[in-house]
Amino acid sequence: MRLRNITGSREVIGESVYVVHDLETSAGKWKEIFGNKNPIFAEIGMGKGRFVMEMARRNPDINFIGIEKYSSVLLRAIQKMEEEELPNVKFIRMDAEDIDKVFAKGELDRIYLNFSDPWPKDRHAKRRLPSRQFLARYDKILKKDGVIEFKTDNRPLFDFAVEELEPAGFKIKELTYDLHADARLCEGNVMTEYEEKFSSQGNPICKYIIYR
Ligand code: SAM
């Protein structure tokens, strides 16, 4: 997702209290940043923040971090927070390539990857957020018994993601190729923006939950 450049988005983000800016010193400080000891869940590649904000509304005792690479997209999430402030949500603008520098070992309780960019060319495989290179980064910052949840309608990307698990040391806890037809796995499902769009076009949604 890349919206056209919006003038001033960097300035708005730079001044936003909903965004954590000092990423050089944030590792190990996230409980302090939220001001409580609640578990911390992060969505990597959150887009406009709909999923993370709905999860935060439903789960006030969990802290949520939305991570997004593009200012123009993050701006939309900030605007939503200005309308409805959620104390258990923070945003980060960054490329997730450096995610293991921003969190300490085991600092995240759960990671969500929702409708990650497919990067269809083989030579770009390591840019895919569920690739083994990214799983190695998540491995460092995810709590020992933490899980990663991944949803997509893109079957080739999902098949790739499943193949990446074993070399990266992760195991499947749950897997479906049609989430919305699986009453058990779909219970409490929060639809993302992309999920709403693609499922309304009739695309089945694949999902896994993985652990080590
Ligand atoms: N998760 C949202 C959803 O399901 O509606 C948005 C999905 S959109 C296809 C993917 C988002 O991930 C885009 O907003 C993109 O900018 C972001 N993204 C892609 N690669 C990223 C990276 N390396 N670090 C942070 N964000 C990334």
Coordinates of C-alpha atoms and ligand atoms in Angstrom, one line a residue:
M1 CA 0.0 0.0 0.0
R2 CA 1.5 3.3 -1.0
L3 CA -0.6 6.4 -1.1
R4 CA 0.5 9.4 -3.1
N5 CA 3.0 11.6 -1.2
I6 CA 1.0 13.8 1.2
T7 CA 2.6 17.2 1.8
G8 CA 3.6 17.6 5.4
S9 CA 3.0 14.0 6.4
R10 CA 6.6 13.7 7.7
E11 CA 6.1 16.8 9.8
V12 CA 2.8 15.6 11.3
I13 CA 4.5 12.2 12.1
G14 CA 7.5 13.9 13.6
E15 CA 5.3 15.8 16.0
S16 CA 2.8 13.1 16.8
V17 CA 2.6 11.8 20.4
Y18 CA 1.2 8.5 19.0
V19 CA 4.4 7.7 17.3
V20 CA 7.5 6.5 19.1
H21 CA 10.4 8.5 17.7
D22 CA 13.5 7.5 19.6
L23 CA 14.1 4.1 18.2
E24 CA 17.8 4.1 19.0
T25 CA 17.0 3.8 22.7
S26 CA 13.6 2.0 22.6
A27 CA 14.9 -1.6 22.9
G28 CA 14.0 -3.0 26.3
K29 CA 11.9 0.1 27.2
W30 CA 8.5 -0.7 25.8
K31 CA 6.8 -1.5 29.1
E32 CA 8.1 1.9 30.2
I33 CA 6.8 3.6 27.1
F34 CA 3.3 2.2 27.6
G35 CA 3.6 2.8 31.4
N36 CA 2.4 -0.7 32.3
K37 CA 3.5 -4.3 32.2
N38 CA 0.8 -5.6 29.8
P39 CA 1.7 -7.9 27.0
I40 CA 2.9 -6.3 23.7
F41 CA 1.6 -7.3 20.3
A42 CA 2.9 -5.8 17.1
E43 CA 1.5 -5.7 13.5
I44 CA 4.3 -5.3 11.0
G45 CA 3.1 -3.5 7.8
M46 CA 0.0 -2.2 9.4
G47 CA -1.2 0.0 6.6
K48 CA -3.8 2.6 7.8
G49 CA -4.1 1.0 11.2
R50 CA -7.6 -0.4 11.2
F51 CA -6.7 -3.9 12.5
V52 CA -4.4 -2.7 15.2
M53 CA -6.8 -0.1 16.5
E54 CA -9.8 -2.5 16.5
M55 CA -7.6 -5.1 18.3
A56 CA -6.7 -2.4 20.9
R57 CA -10.4 -1.5 21.4
R58 CA -11.3 -5.1 22.1
N59 CA -8.2 -5.8 24.2
P60 CA -7.6 -2.9 26.5
D61 CA -5.2 -5.0 28.7
I62 CA -2.8 -5.6 25.7
N63 CA -0.5 -3.0 24.2
F64 CA -0.4 -2.8 20.4
I65 CA 2.3 -1.4 18.2
G66 CA 1.6 -0.7 14.5
I67 CA 4.7 -0.6 12.3
E68 CA 4.5 1.0 8.9
K69 CA 7.2 1.9 6.4
Y70 CA 5.5 4.8 4.5
S71 CA 4.7 8.2 6.0
S72 CA 1.7 8.7 3.7
V73 CA 0.0 5.6 5.0
L74 CA 1.0 6.1 8.7
L75 CA -0.6 9.5 8.5
R76 CA -4.0 7.9 8.0
A77 CA -3.6 5.9 11.2
I78 CA -2.5 9.0 13.1
Q79 CA -5.6 10.9 11.9
K80 CA -7.8 8.1 13.2
M81 CA -6.1 8.2 16.6
E82 CA -6.7 12.0 16.7
E83 CA -10.4 11.2 16.4
E84 CA -10.3 8.4 18.9
E85 CA -7.3 8.2 21.2
L86 CA -6.5 4.6 22.3
P87 CA -4.0 4.6 25.2
N88 CA -2.8 1.1 24.4
V89 CA -1.6 1.9 20.8
K90 CA 1.7 3.3 19.6
F91 CA 3.0 3.6 16.0
I92 CA 6.4 3.3 14.6
R93 CA 7.5 4.5 11.1
M94 CA 10.3 2.3 10.0
D95 CA 11.4 -0.4 7.6
A96 CA 10.9 -3.6 9.5
E97 CA 14.4 -4.8 8.3
D98 CA 15.7 -3.2 11.4
I99 CA 13.1 -4.5 13.8
D100 CA 15.5 -6.5 15.9
K101 CA 17.3 -3.2 16.8
V102 CA 14.1 -1.6 18.1
F103 CA 13.0 -4.3 20.5
A104 CA 15.0 -6.3 23.0
K105 CA 15.2 -10.1 23.1
G106 CA 11.8 -11.6 23.9
E107 CA 10.1 -8.1 24.2
L108 CA 7.1 -8.9 22.0
D109 CA 4.4 -11.4 23.0
R110 CA 2.9 -11.7 19.5
I111 CA 3.6 -10.5 15.9
Y112 CA 0.9 -10.1 13.2
L113 CA 1.6 -10.0 9.5
N114 CA -1.5 -9.1 7.6
F115 CA -1.6 -9.1 3.8
S116 CA 2.2 -8.5 3.5
D117 CA 3.5 -7.3 0.2
P118 CA 4.1 -10.3 -2.1
W119 CA 7.4 -9.2 -3.8
P120 CA 6.7 -11.8 -6.6
K121 CA 10.2 -11.8 -8.1
D122 CA 12.4 -14.6 -6.7
R123 CA 15.3 -12.2 -6.3
H124 CA 13.2 -10.1 -3.9
A125 CA 12.1 -13.1 -1.7
K126 CA 14.1 -11.9 1.2
R127 CA 12.0 -8.7 1.3
R128 CA 8.8 -10.7 2.0
L129 CA 7.8 -10.2 5.6
P130 CA 7.2 -13.9 6.2
S131 CA 10.6 -14.9 4.7
R132 CA 13.2 -16.8 6.6
Q133 CA 15.4 -13.6 6.9
F134 CA 12.5 -11.8 8.6
L135 CA 11.6 -14.9 10.7
A136 CA 15.2 -14.8 12.0
R137 CA 14.7 -11.2 13.1
Y138 CA 11.3 -12.0 14.7
D139 CA 12.9 -15.0 16.5
K140 CA 15.2 -12.6 18.4
I141 CA 12.5 -10.3 19.7
L142 CA 9.6 -12.7 20.2
K143 CA 9.0 -14.1 23.7
K144 CA 9.9 -17.8 24.0
D145 CA 6.3 -19.0 23.9
G146 CA 5.2 -16.1 21.6
V147 CA 3.4 -16.7 18.3
I148 CA 3.3 -15.1 14.9
E149 CA 0.0 -14.9 13.0
F150 CA 0.0 -14.4 9.2
K151 CA -3.1 -13.8 7.0
T152 CA -3.1 -13.3 3.2
D153 CA -5.3 -14.1 0.2
N154 CA -2.1 -14.6 -1.9
R155 CA -1.7 -18.3 -2.2
P156 CA 1.8 -18.3 -3.7
L157 CA 3.0 -16.0 -0.9
F158 CA 1.3 -18.3 1.7
D159 CA 2.9 -21.4 0.2
F160 CA 6.2 -19.7 0.2
A161 CA 5.7 -18.6 3.9
V162 CA 4.9 -22.2 4.9
E163 CA 8.1 -23.5 3.2
E164 CA 10.1 -20.9 5.1
L165 CA 9.1 -22.2 8.5
E166 CA 11.2 -25.3 9.0
P167 CA 14.5 -23.7 7.9
A168 CA 13.7 -20.8 10.3
G169 CA 12.9 -23.1 13.2
F170 CA 9.2 -22.4 13.5
K171 CA 6.3 -24.9 13.7
I172 CA 2.7 -24.7 12.6
K173 CA 0.2 -24.4 15.5
E174 CA -2.9 -23.6 13.2
L175 CA -3.3 -23.4 9.5
T176 CA -6.3 -22.8 7.2
Y177 CA -6.7 -22.1 3.5
D178 CA -10.1 -20.6 4.0
L179 CA -10.3 -18.7 7.3
H180 CA -13.8 -17.3 6.8
A181 CA -15.2 -20.8 6.3
D182 CA -13.5 -22.1 9.5
A183 CA -15.8 -21.2 12.4
R184 CA -13.2 -22.1 15.1
L185 CA -10.2 -20.2 13.6
C186 CA -12.4 -17.3 12.5
E187 CA -13.9 -16.7 16.0
G188 CA -13.0 -13.2 17.1
N189 CA -11.3 -12.5 13.7
V190 CA -10.6 -8.8 13.1
M191 CA -10.8 -8.0 9.4
T192 CA -8.0 -5.8 8.0
E193 CA -8.5 -3.3 5.3
Y194 CA -7.1 -5.7 2.7
E195 CA -9.0 -8.7 4.1
E196 CA -12.3 -6.8 3.7
K197 CA -11.4 -5.9 0.1
F198 CA -10.2 -9.3 -1.1
S199 CA -12.7 -11.5 0.8
S200 CA -15.5 -9.3 -0.7
Q201 CA -14.2 -10.2 -4.1
G202 CA -14.6 -13.9 -3.2
N203 CA -10.9 -14.7 -2.4
P204 CA -10.4 -17.2 0.4
I205 CA -8.1 -16.0 3.2
C206 CA -5.2 -18.2 4.2
K207 CA -3.9 -18.0 7.8
Y208 CA -1.2 -19.6 9.9
I209 CA -0.3 -19.3 13.6
I210 CA 3.3 -20.4 14.2
Y211 CA 5.5 -21.0 17.3
R212 CA 9.0 -22.4 18.0
Ligands
SAM1 N1 -1.9 -4.9 7.1 C1 -2.7 -4.0 6.3 C2 -3.9 -4.7 5.8 O1 -4.0 -6.0 5.9 O2 -4.9 -4.1 5.4 C3 -1.9 -3.4 5.1 C4 -1.5 -4.4 4.0 S1 -0.6 -3.6 2.7 C5 -0.7 -4.7 1.4 C6 1.1 -3.9 3.3 C7 1.6 -2.8 4.1 O3 2.9 -3.2 4.7 C8 1.9 -1.5 3.4 O4 1.3 -0.4 4.1 C9 3.4 -1.4 3.3 O5 3.8 0.0 3.3 C10 3.8 -2.1 4.6 N2 5.2 -2.6 4.5 C11 5.7 -3.4 3.5 N3 6.9 -3.7 3.8 C12 7.3 -3.2 5.0 C13 8.4 -3.2 5.8 N4 9.6 -3.8 5.4 N5 8.4 -2.5 6.9 C14 7.3 -1.9 7.3 N6 6.1 -1.8 6.6 C15 6.1 -2.5 5.5

